[in-house]
């Protein structure tokens, strides 16, 4: 098991390097270098810039040097000093702005993941065991709706209904009085009260997909000879189900976290824009629209890295569940 | 007792069996697909959507970008068929009733009240201002147009600039449905080439490509797409932007198709008929194109059908955020951007119509893809 | 044959209700399993021999269902339990499964749970049926693994099926089938997937354990070589019915049913003549197209023209206890149209 974990961590390193390169590429994409355009912007608003300060910034980001050097300066600052560069729009270091939002993004995504699992697992088992029952058809139908309705549209519809019929506006993760307040039990409680709407909105499509996965897997397993063996041993039906086919069907289910987590993080980004959640979503959109590229690049980098790490954790979980994975 | 009556079932059954024996793989595919009711209906829905996309200018009564100051957030008008005439009789004529508008001085919003006296007659196949159908066929007729060119009618209401939602939705269908198709075509080309190399070569090449695919699939796509799409300069022309967006979407979209192709290559490589072809001295390229590709074409068609809805949803999401396609291009996502503001949708819930179009298209494509996938597997029940 | 048998099947019909139609896998199966002996059930694929085994335990897969007939189980000569009257998921049925009647399967590769240790799979069964403590179940498991010839059973307890060879897995299956000392072991082609050497070892093992435990064995196979090695009595099945039942010597030396005779001619014999082996002509009919009259008549070399196509023979009993269902031996009823 230890060797397996070590191997997986080693495999992750090239991934992280490529992710950082992609993020750096995104920073570089807008035409012209950001400092020049920033200076132009400041100049147009009538502010003067100290030329010594400009020179210092140019050398700090290596703007006059080859691309690879620029990349190295950027990534080494992040890795060794936790310095993500400067947000030109806010004129503050990126690192001071993103951590809280990043934390909330992952809190929301992770809680959604747990919710999705907790709901789709029993429904998937039910649908497979009672194949073609009314309940199965109902869940299949809901599953298709979940698959077809883009999550931001679901958020919009939810907002519309609660505003038009309940006279309430939904959105945000905190009541106004807690937004600036430090963390406390009351704030956590308030947070949980606001959480359920984004969790349902972000989770629905993944839930639909997972129910389908679990149902199909379990249906496959239910026809395997070992189920007959277990039945011939005289096991009670529920003990048989949970002990044998469900445990086997759980493996492909757990391995779906490899794409569920990225899609939840993706979903969280866009849904937070609609529901104006204080997560990275709105900040990323804003920074991209104003071409505040260090901020945008850092958010993309961190979201990707944390997703890859999350996937790694799920893989380890899988190996612990299924002995066959460890021996491969 | 005759031998015939001794074995009644045998006399009829072999007929059907012979029919199956001579049917080609595509005939079998179609027979199997036909049994799938929902998929068959979905096929018609998809065909209808693509027809709408092709004949958008003909079907849309108005220019989708034409604002109308007097009809901001005008509600949908119902289409009526039976028109009472002045002499107390009636005749068949398509028409809608016009509005009286009142401006609420306090909230500065307009309210629209239907006025039965203002009849807007609608001509079918009416002669209107000339236009180019699909960009190159000069046509003068439209499916529906007001009998009096100065009138207007809004079957699905209007948006905040008074533009006709019905026409916008039809033109949006063209962009959204085609972006799915173009994006999937790009993904498919990448997927077949990369997946084919990976599956046919195997070994280190395969391992490297699989790692790359895993990596791409482990990155959350929306932030990545946002980053790439935001770099497209606002000043570029709409067609270039359209093409770049499809390229960006296919950058991730190819991975799942490549996996599919690779899996098929892997399993086919060791099949007896491929070995036989190889022993017959057939060249590698001929084996791939002549033997392997035909045997999984139906699977690929199914996967492509299932990939299109993802493209459509992704385009919608990006355009919705304002960093995908942008006005004056009309796509479902661009239209939904109008619905981003809670006040707008409370005032004009008909702004949700493009959302319904997305749902219908995605559902139909998913059902169709499922049906095709089932039909593509000749050995499954 | 005067002693009460362990199991009696009476006119058992198990049908599969598929979308395409009803498959009559068992269409009136009648035979009994004597105590303490080995009964081999033979026949070509699709004749219903496996379904017979599964029907006894009521573990026929959907869409299959027992539609008619009785399965009488006599735990002692004076007791009778009608298995078909029990609900498949009832507690009493579960006590019989694995406890009173054990079963081992054809595919040792896939018939064991893939991600549970073999120790757990066996001790779980012991605990259900014997209600013993975990430690005791573990000890018994180790004893059983040792008994079926698995080396170092204490360490193998924690092994997963994929770590064992096919022969070892089949030994585990046997331990699983026998660990509660059942009165009957149903062995559904347990040696088919194994190589010939392992096959012989496994057969010896079953034989040995049977004598030791005085248990009855119902051995389902299509391999007549295996039948010769292990059987006391033989039931020959064809298209969901019993064609012939007799002692193993009668079956091999003086088979009565034309189908049994054809089967016998199709096995190679040491030192036999050098003539080519005979195959049974034709194919097993499609389940939806069961021939009228005697269902074997289209393939039968001794068909009586004008009778076999329309008359459905009854099972006729002979003085030596053998039973045959064939018009060559008289007894008959008009086929029902």
PDB file of C-alpha atoms in Angstrom, chain A residues 26-276:
ATOM      1  CA  UNK A  26      -3.075  31.428 -20.038  1.00  0.00           C
ATOM      2  CA  UNK A  27      -1.388  34.308 -18.232  1.00  0.00           C
ATOM      3  CA  UNK A  28       0.680  34.978 -21.353  1.00  0.00           C
ATOM      4  CA  UNK A  29      -2.184  34.654 -23.827  1.00  0.00           C
ATOM      5  CA  UNK A  30      -3.604  38.179 -23.926  1.00  0.00           C
ATOM      6  CA  UNK A  31      -1.694  40.234 -26.470  1.00  0.00           C
ATOM      7  CA  UNK A  32       1.101  42.460 -25.192  1.00  0.00           C
ATOM      8  CA  UNK A  33       2.637  42.020 -21.779  1.00  0.00           C
ATOM      9  CA  UNK A  34       0.363  42.849 -18.908  1.00  0.00           C
ATOM     10  CA  UNK A  35       2.730  45.348 -17.363  1.00  0.00           C
ATOM     11  CA  UNK A  36       2.794  47.493 -20.510  1.00  0.00           C
ATOM     12  CA  UNK A  37      -0.961  47.401 -20.822  1.00  0.00           C
ATOM     13  CA  UNK A  38      -1.272  48.141 -17.136  1.00  0.00           C
ATOM     14  CA  UNK A  39       1.004  51.146 -17.441  1.00  0.00           C
ATOM     15  CA  UNK A  40      -1.020  52.338 -20.423  1.00  0.00           C
ATOM     16  CA  UNK A  41      -4.178  51.937 -18.403  1.00  0.00           C
ATOM     17  CA  UNK A  42      -2.784  53.834 -15.440  1.00  0.00           C
ATOM     18  CA  UNK A  43      -1.427  56.525 -17.714  1.00  0.00           C
ATOM     19  CA  UNK A  44      -4.788  56.935 -19.414  1.00  0.00           C
ATOM     20  CA  UNK A  45      -6.437  57.491 -16.055  1.00  0.00           C
ATOM     21  CA  UNK A  46      -3.958  60.234 -15.393  1.00  0.00           C
ATOM     22  CA  UNK A  47      -1.780  58.551 -12.808  1.00  0.00           C
ATOM     23  CA  UNK A  48       1.934  58.848 -13.177  1.00  0.00           C
ATOM     24  CA  UNK A  49       4.226  55.910 -12.705  1.00  0.00           C
ATOM     25  CA  UNK A  50       7.659  55.988 -11.294  1.00  0.00           C
ATOM     26  CA  UNK A  51       9.979  54.612 -13.983  1.00  0.00           C
ATOM     27  CA  UNK A  52      12.223  53.013 -11.345  1.00  0.00           C
ATOM     28  CA  UNK A  53       9.243  51.102 -10.040  1.00  0.00           C
ATOM     29  CA  UNK A  54       8.423  49.908 -13.546  1.00  0.00           C
ATOM     30  CA  UNK A  55      11.972  48.706 -14.034  1.00  0.00           C
ATOM     31  CA  UNK A  56      11.837  46.839 -10.712  1.00  0.00           C
ATOM     32  CA  UNK A  57       8.636  45.088 -11.748  1.00  0.00           C
ATOM     33  CA  UNK A  58      10.038  44.209 -15.162  1.00  0.00           C
ATOM     34  CA  UNK A  59      13.057  42.528 -13.671  1.00  0.00           C
ATOM     35  CA  UNK A  60      11.033  40.816 -10.975  1.00  0.00           C
ATOM     36  CA  UNK A  61       8.819  39.079 -13.543  1.00  0.00           C
ATOM     37  CA  UNK A  62      11.698  38.703 -15.991  1.00  0.00           C
ATOM     38  CA  UNK A  63       9.694  40.412 -18.694  1.00  0.00           C
ATOM     39  CA  UNK A  64      12.687  41.150 -20.876  1.00  0.00           C
ATOM     40  CA  UNK A  65      13.985  37.625 -20.663  1.00  0.00           C
ATOM     41  CA  UNK A  66      13.043  34.491 -22.630  1.00  0.00           C
ATOM     42  CA  UNK A  67       9.701  32.798 -21.918  1.00  0.00           C
ATOM     43  CA  UNK A  68      11.240  29.873 -20.071  1.00  0.00           C
ATOM     44  CA  UNK A  69      12.986  32.202 -17.646  1.00  0.00           C
ATOM     45  CA  UNK A  70       9.757  34.087 -17.071  1.00  0.00           C
ATOM     46  CA  UNK A  71       8.048  30.792 -16.367  1.00  0.00           C
ATOM     47  CA  UNK A  72      10.764  29.737 -13.965  1.00  0.00           C
ATOM     48  CA  UNK A  73      10.633  33.034 -12.065  1.00  0.00           C
ATOM     49  CA  UNK A  74       6.867  32.777 -11.804  1.00  0.00           C
ATOM     50  CA  UNK A  75       6.705  29.166 -10.674  1.00  0.00           C
ATOM     51  CA  UNK A  76       9.679  29.342  -8.297  1.00  0.00           C
ATOM     52  CA  UNK A  77       8.153  32.375  -6.594  1.00  0.00           C
ATOM     53  CA  UNK A  78       4.977  30.363  -6.069  1.00  0.00           C
ATOM     54  CA  UNK A  79       6.605  27.139  -4.926  1.00  0.00           C
ATOM     55  CA  UNK A  80       9.331  28.572  -2.726  1.00  0.00           C
ATOM     56  CA  UNK A  81       7.806  31.808  -1.485  1.00  0.00           C
ATOM     57  CA  UNK A  82       4.079  31.331  -1.878  1.00  0.00           C
ATOM     58  CA  UNK A  83       4.147  34.485  -3.985  1.00  0.00           C
ATOM     59  CA  UNK A  84       1.553  34.368  -6.763  1.00  0.00           C
ATOM     60  CA  UNK A  85       2.364  37.794  -8.147  1.00  0.00           C
ATOM     61  CA  UNK A  86       0.386  40.969  -8.067  1.00  0.00           C
ATOM     62  CA  UNK A  87      -3.212  41.630  -8.934  1.00  0.00           C
ATOM     63  CA  UNK A  88      -2.949  44.747 -11.039  1.00  0.00           C
ATOM     64  CA  UNK A  89      -6.566  45.571 -10.732  1.00  0.00           C
ATOM     65  CA  UNK A  90      -6.626  45.452  -6.952  1.00  0.00           C
ATOM     66  CA  UNK A  91      -2.983  46.353  -6.569  1.00  0.00           C
ATOM     67  CA  UNK A  92      -2.598  43.681  -3.924  1.00  0.00           C
ATOM     68  CA  UNK A  93      -0.617  40.454  -3.835  1.00  0.00           C
ATOM     69  CA  UNK A  94      -2.730  37.642  -5.276  1.00  0.00           C
ATOM     70  CA  UNK A  95      -1.918  35.387  -2.322  1.00  0.00           C
ATOM     71  CA  UNK A  96      -3.728  37.695   0.085  1.00  0.00           C
ATOM     72  CA  UNK A  97      -6.897  37.576  -1.978  1.00  0.00           C
ATOM     73  CA  UNK A  98      -7.525  34.001  -2.970  1.00  0.00           C
ATOM     74  CA  UNK A  99      -7.090  31.697  -0.010  1.00  0.00           C
ATOM     75  CA  UNK A 100     -10.408  32.300   1.678  1.00  0.00           C
ATOM     76  CA  UNK A 101     -12.297  32.020  -1.619  1.00  0.00           C
ATOM     77  CA  UNK A 102     -10.301  28.940  -2.582  1.00  0.00           C
ATOM     78  CA  UNK A 103     -11.172  27.380   0.763  1.00  0.00           C
ATOM     79  CA  UNK A 104     -14.862  28.095   0.292  1.00  0.00           C
ATOM     80  CA  UNK A 105     -14.743  26.737  -3.286  1.00  0.00           C
ATOM     81  CA  UNK A 106     -13.361  23.474  -2.020  1.00  0.00           C
ATOM     82  CA  UNK A 107     -15.653  23.346   0.968  1.00  0.00           C
ATOM     83  CA  UNK A 108     -18.609  23.686  -1.384  1.00  0.00           C
ATOM     84  CA  UNK A 109     -17.215  21.191  -3.918  1.00  0.00           C
ATOM     85  CA  UNK A 110     -16.291  18.640  -1.285  1.00  0.00           C
ATOM     86  CA  UNK A 111     -19.598  18.854   0.534  1.00  0.00           C
ATOM     87  CA  UNK A 112     -21.324  18.502  -2.838  1.00  0.00           C
ATOM     88  CA  UNK A 113     -19.231  15.422  -3.551  1.00  0.00           C
ATOM     89  CA  UNK A 114     -20.287  13.838  -0.263  1.00  0.00           C
ATOM     90  CA  UNK A 115     -23.895  14.777  -0.922  1.00  0.00           C
ATOM     91  CA  UNK A 116     -23.777  13.342  -4.442  1.00  0.00           C
ATOM     92  CA  UNK A 117     -22.333  10.077  -3.176  1.00  0.00           C
ATOM     93  CA  UNK A 118     -24.667   9.786  -0.246  1.00  0.00           C
ATOM     94  CA  UNK A 119     -27.698  10.237  -2.488  1.00  0.00           C
ATOM     95  CA  UNK A 120     -26.731   8.419  -5.665  1.00  0.00           C
ATOM     96  CA  UNK A 121     -25.378   5.282  -3.988  1.00  0.00           C
ATOM     97  CA  UNK A 122     -28.624   4.102  -2.395  1.00  0.00           C
ATOM     98  CA  UNK A 123     -30.697   5.243  -5.369  1.00  0.00           C
ATOM     99  CA  UNK A 124     -28.396   3.407  -7.779  1.00  0.00           C
ATOM    100  CA  UNK A 125     -28.609   0.227  -5.696  1.00  0.00           C
ATOM    101  CA  UNK A 126     -32.384   0.517  -5.477  1.00  0.00           C
ATOM    102  CA  UNK A 127     -32.737   1.090  -9.221  1.00  0.00           C
ATOM    103  CA  UNK A 128     -30.612  -1.936 -10.053  1.00  0.00           C
ATOM    104  CA  UNK A 129     -32.205  -4.319  -7.582  1.00  0.00           C
ATOM    105  CA  UNK A 130     -35.710  -3.216  -8.503  1.00  0.00           C
ATOM    106  CA  UNK A 131     -34.999  -2.873 -12.206  1.00  0.00           C
ATOM    107  CA  UNK A 132     -37.999  -1.687 -14.257  1.00  0.00           C
ATOM    108  CA  UNK A 133     -40.018  -0.853 -11.144  1.00  0.00           C
ATOM    109  CA  UNK A 134     -41.911   2.444 -10.892  1.00  0.00           C
ATOM    110  CA  UNK A 135     -39.191   3.834  -8.656  1.00  0.00           C
ATOM    111  CA  UNK A 136     -36.532   2.847 -11.164  1.00  0.00           C
ATOM    112  CA  UNK A 137     -38.385   4.648 -13.967  1.00  0.00           C
ATOM    113  CA  UNK A 138     -38.878   7.706 -11.764  1.00  0.00           C
ATOM    114  CA  UNK A 139     -35.190   7.938 -10.891  1.00  0.00           C
ATOM    115  CA  UNK A 140     -34.193   7.278 -14.489  1.00  0.00           C
ATOM    116  CA  UNK A 141     -36.414  10.160 -15.551  1.00  0.00           C
ATOM    117  CA  UNK A 142     -35.011  12.485 -12.885  1.00  0.00           C
ATOM    118  CA  UNK A 143     -31.565  11.338 -13.953  1.00  0.00           C
ATOM    119  CA  UNK A 144     -32.168  12.377 -17.530  1.00  0.00           C
ATOM    120  CA  UNK A 145     -33.431  15.781 -16.448  1.00  0.00           C
ATOM    121  CA  UNK A 146     -30.363  16.191 -14.265  1.00  0.00           C
ATOM    122  CA  UNK A 147     -28.204  15.298 -17.219  1.00  0.00           C
ATOM    123  CA  UNK A 148     -29.884  17.671 -19.641  1.00  0.00           C
ATOM    124  CA  UNK A 149     -30.350  20.799 -17.542  1.00  0.00           C
ATOM    125  CA  UNK A 150     -27.125  22.811 -17.336  1.00  0.00           C
ATOM    126  CA  UNK A 151     -26.453  23.668 -13.711  1.00  0.00           C
ATOM    127  CA  UNK A 152     -26.417  27.427 -14.229  1.00  0.00           C
ATOM    128  CA  UNK A 153     -29.862  27.167 -15.787  1.00  0.00           C
ATOM    129  CA  UNK A 154     -31.046  25.182 -12.773  1.00  0.00           C
ATOM    130  CA  UNK A 155     -29.660  27.954 -10.561  1.00  0.00           C
ATOM    131  CA  UNK A 156     -31.484  30.577 -12.594  1.00  0.00           C
ATOM    132  CA  UNK A 157     -34.767  28.717 -12.467  1.00  0.00           C
ATOM    133  CA  UNK A 158     -34.409  28.220  -8.734  1.00  0.00           C
ATOM    134  CA  UNK A 159     -33.674  31.902  -8.265  1.00  0.00           C
ATOM    135  CA  UNK A 160     -36.633  32.814 -10.408  1.00  0.00           C
ATOM    136  CA  UNK A 161     -39.050  30.638  -8.483  1.00  0.00           C
ATOM    137  CA  UNK A 162     -37.909  31.704  -5.066  1.00  0.00           C
ATOM    138  CA  UNK A 163     -38.022  35.353  -6.090  1.00  0.00           C
ATOM    139  CA  UNK A 164     -41.291  35.231  -8.018  1.00  0.00           C
ATOM    140  CA  UNK A 165     -43.246  33.008  -5.651  1.00  0.00           C
ATOM    141  CA  UNK A 166     -41.542  33.236  -2.268  1.00  0.00           C
ATOM    142  CA  UNK A 167     -40.358  36.805  -2.625  1.00  0.00           C
ATOM    143  CA  UNK A 168     -36.901  35.780  -1.447  1.00  0.00           C
ATOM    144  CA  UNK A 169     -33.660  36.159  -3.242  1.00  0.00           C
ATOM    145  CA  UNK A 170     -31.404  33.174  -2.920  1.00  0.00           C
ATOM    146  CA  UNK A 171     -27.698  33.477  -3.315  1.00  0.00           C
ATOM    147  CA  UNK A 172     -24.538  34.008  -1.365  1.00  0.00           C
ATOM    148  CA  UNK A 173     -23.168  31.697   1.264  1.00  0.00           C
ATOM    149  CA  UNK A 174     -23.733  33.900   4.302  1.00  0.00           C
ATOM    150  CA  UNK A 175     -26.366  36.215   5.698  1.00  0.00           C
ATOM    151  CA  UNK A 176     -25.294  39.856   5.446  1.00  0.00           C
ATOM    152  CA  UNK A 177     -24.344  40.133   9.113  1.00  0.00           C
ATOM    153  CA  UNK A 178     -21.850  37.263   8.827  1.00  0.00           C
ATOM    154  CA  UNK A 179     -20.109  38.234   5.589  1.00  0.00           C
ATOM    155  CA  UNK A 180     -17.361  40.223   7.272  1.00  0.00           C
ATOM    156  CA  UNK A 181     -17.550  38.468  10.601  1.00  0.00           C
ATOM    157  CA  UNK A 182     -14.728  36.168  11.725  1.00  0.00           C
ATOM    158  CA  UNK A 183     -15.433  32.434  11.768  1.00  0.00           C
ATOM    159  CA  UNK A 184     -17.569  31.285  14.667  1.00  0.00           C
ATOM    160  CA  UNK A 185     -20.082  28.542  15.333  1.00  0.00           C
ATOM    161  CA  UNK A 186     -22.891  30.897  14.459  1.00  0.00           C
ATOM    162  CA  UNK A 187     -21.227  31.671  11.155  1.00  0.00           C
ATOM    163  CA  UNK A 188     -20.723  27.986  10.393  1.00  0.00           C
ATOM    164  CA  UNK A 189     -24.384  27.400  11.156  1.00  0.00           C
ATOM    165  CA  UNK A 190     -25.380  30.252   8.868  1.00  0.00           C
ATOM    166  CA  UNK A 191     -23.067  28.854   6.175  1.00  0.00           C
ATOM    167  CA  UNK A 192     -24.695  25.432   6.335  1.00  0.00           C
ATOM    168  CA  UNK A 193     -28.128  27.024   6.089  1.00  0.00           C
ATOM    169  CA  UNK A 194     -27.108  28.749   2.849  1.00  0.00           C
ATOM    170  CA  UNK A 195     -25.210  25.792   1.501  1.00  0.00           C
ATOM    171  CA  UNK A 196     -27.996  23.497   0.402  1.00  0.00           C
ATOM    172  CA  UNK A 197     -29.014  25.440  -2.699  1.00  0.00           C
ATOM    173  CA  UNK A 198     -25.556  25.523  -4.308  1.00  0.00           C
ATOM    174  CA  UNK A 199     -24.960  21.920  -3.266  1.00  0.00           C
ATOM    175  CA  UNK A 200     -28.121  20.713  -4.994  1.00  0.00           C
ATOM    176  CA  UNK A 201     -27.565  22.894  -8.035  1.00  0.00           C
ATOM    177  CA  UNK A 202     -23.939  21.885  -8.511  1.00  0.00           C
ATOM    178  CA  UNK A 203     -24.537  18.252  -7.623  1.00  0.00           C
ATOM    179  CA  UNK A 204     -27.578  17.373  -9.706  1.00  0.00           C
ATOM    180  CA  UNK A 205     -25.913  16.499 -12.980  1.00  0.00           C
ATOM    181  CA  UNK A 206     -23.131  14.499 -11.322  1.00  0.00           C
ATOM    182  CA  UNK A 207     -25.740  12.770  -9.243  1.00  0.00           C
ATOM    183  CA  UNK A 208     -27.662  11.789 -12.355  1.00  0.00           C
ATOM    184  CA  UNK A 209     -24.494  10.439 -13.931  1.00  0.00           C
ATOM    185  CA  UNK A 210     -23.492   8.522 -10.793  1.00  0.00           C
ATOM    186  CA  UNK A 211     -26.906   6.911 -10.420  1.00  0.00           C
ATOM    187  CA  UNK A 212     -26.550   5.647 -13.961  1.00  0.00           C
ATOM    188  CA  UNK A 213     -23.046   4.374 -13.288  1.00  0.00           C
ATOM    189  CA  UNK A 214     -24.024   2.625 -10.068  1.00  0.00           C
ATOM    190  CA  UNK A 215     -27.145   1.109 -11.591  1.00  0.00           C
ATOM    191  CA  UNK A 216     -25.335  -0.211 -14.657  1.00  0.00           C
ATOM    192  CA  UNK A 217     -22.410  -1.582 -12.629  1.00  0.00           C
ATOM    193  CA  UNK A 218     -24.619  -3.309 -10.139  1.00  0.00           C
ATOM    194  CA  UNK A 219     -26.819  -4.797 -12.867  1.00  0.00           C
ATOM    195  CA  UNK A 220     -23.659  -6.250 -14.419  1.00  0.00           C
ATOM    196  CA  UNK A 221     -22.527  -7.669 -11.090  1.00  0.00           C
ATOM    197  CA  UNK A 222     -25.921  -9.099 -10.184  1.00  0.00           C
ATOM    198  CA  UNK A 223     -25.618 -11.513 -13.106  1.00  0.00           C
ATOM    199  CA  UNK A 224     -22.196 -12.799 -12.108  1.00  0.00           C
ATOM    200  CA  UNK A 225     -21.797 -16.399 -10.926  1.00  0.00           C
ATOM    201  CA  UNK A 226     -20.416 -15.403  -7.528  1.00  0.00           C
ATOM    202  CA  UNK A 227     -23.792 -13.913  -6.625  1.00  0.00           C
ATOM    203  CA  UNK A 228     -25.382 -17.312  -7.248  1.00  0.00           C
ATOM    204  CA  UNK A 229     -22.685 -18.918  -5.109  1.00  0.00           C
ATOM    205  CA  UNK A 230     -23.351 -16.501  -2.288  1.00  0.00           C
ATOM    206  CA  UNK A 231     -27.076 -17.139  -2.588  1.00  0.00           C
ATOM    207  CA  UNK A 232     -26.508 -20.898  -2.592  1.00  0.00           C
ATOM    208  CA  UNK A 233     -24.631 -20.474   0.698  1.00  0.00           C
ATOM    209  CA  UNK A 234     -27.881 -19.322   2.278  1.00  0.00           C
ATOM    210  CA  UNK A 235     -26.927 -15.679   2.881  1.00  0.00           C
ATOM    211  CA  UNK A 236     -29.848 -13.371   3.648  1.00  0.00           C
ATOM    212  CA  UNK A 237     -30.557 -11.266   0.584  1.00  0.00           C
ATOM    213  CA  UNK A 238     -29.521  -7.850   1.953  1.00  0.00           C
ATOM    214  CA  UNK A 239     -26.319  -9.218   3.462  1.00  0.00           C
ATOM    215  CA  UNK A 240     -25.564 -10.859   0.131  1.00  0.00           C
ATOM    216  CA  UNK A 241     -26.217  -7.651  -1.822  1.00  0.00           C
ATOM    217  CA  UNK A 242     -24.135  -5.376   0.359  1.00  0.00           C
ATOM    218  CA  UNK A 243     -21.397  -7.908   0.983  1.00  0.00           C
ATOM    219  CA  UNK A 244     -20.785  -9.026  -2.592  1.00  0.00           C
ATOM    220  CA  UNK A 245     -22.145  -7.277  -5.726  1.00  0.00           C
ATOM    221  CA  UNK A 246     -22.459  -3.833  -4.173  1.00  0.00           C
ATOM    222  CA  UNK A 247     -18.919  -3.957  -2.870  1.00  0.00           C
ATOM    223  CA  UNK A 248     -17.630  -4.899  -6.295  1.00  0.00           C
ATOM    224  CA  UNK A 249     -19.806  -2.330  -8.066  1.00  0.00           C
ATOM    225  CA  UNK A 250     -18.521   0.284  -5.651  1.00  0.00           C
ATOM    226  CA  UNK A 251     -15.086   0.276  -7.255  1.00  0.00           C
ATOM    227  CA  UNK A 252     -15.937   1.792 -10.626  1.00  0.00           C
ATOM    228  CA  UNK A 253     -18.216   4.049  -8.628  1.00  0.00           C
ATOM    229  CA  UNK A 254     -15.423   5.319  -6.418  1.00  0.00           C
ATOM    230  CA  UNK A 255     -13.122   5.680  -9.411  1.00  0.00           C
ATOM    231  CA  UNK A 256     -15.590   8.107 -10.968  1.00  0.00           C
ATOM    232  CA  UNK A 257     -14.250  10.698  -8.548  1.00  0.00           C
ATOM    233  CA  UNK A 258     -11.514  11.187 -11.156  1.00  0.00           C
ATOM    234  CA  UNK A 259     -13.975  13.071 -13.311  1.00  0.00           C
ATOM    235  CA  UNK A 260     -16.663  13.946 -10.751  1.00  0.00           C
ATOM    236  CA  UNK A 261     -14.376  16.204  -8.774  1.00  0.00           C
ATOM    237  CA  UNK A 262     -13.199  18.239 -11.794  1.00  0.00           C
ATOM    238  CA  UNK A 263     -16.765  18.575 -12.994  1.00  0.00           C
ATOM    239  CA  UNK A 264     -17.968  19.665  -9.560  1.00  0.00           C
ATOM    240  CA  UNK A 265     -15.222  22.282  -9.351  1.00  0.00           C
ATOM    241  CA  UNK A 266     -16.145  23.403 -12.870  1.00  0.00           C
ATOM    242  CA  UNK A 267     -19.789  23.526 -11.918  1.00  0.00           C
ATOM    243  CA  UNK A 268     -19.023  25.408  -8.726  1.00  0.00           C
ATOM    244  CA  UNK A 269     -17.236  28.102 -10.727  1.00  0.00           C
ATOM    245  CA  UNK A 270     -20.147  28.832 -13.010  1.00  0.00           C
ATOM    246  CA  UNK A 271     -22.907  28.363 -10.446  1.00  0.00           C
ATOM    247  CA  UNK A 272     -21.154  30.725  -8.033  1.00  0.00           C
ATOM    248  CA  UNK A 273     -21.341  33.413 -10.685  1.00  0.00           C
ATOM    249  CA  UNK A 274     -25.106  33.000 -10.951  1.00  0.00           C
ATOM    250  CA  UNK A 275     -25.714  32.657  -7.224  1.00  0.00           C
ATOM    251  CA  UNK A 276     -23.014  35.227  -6.402  1.00  0.00           C
TER     252      UNK A 276
END
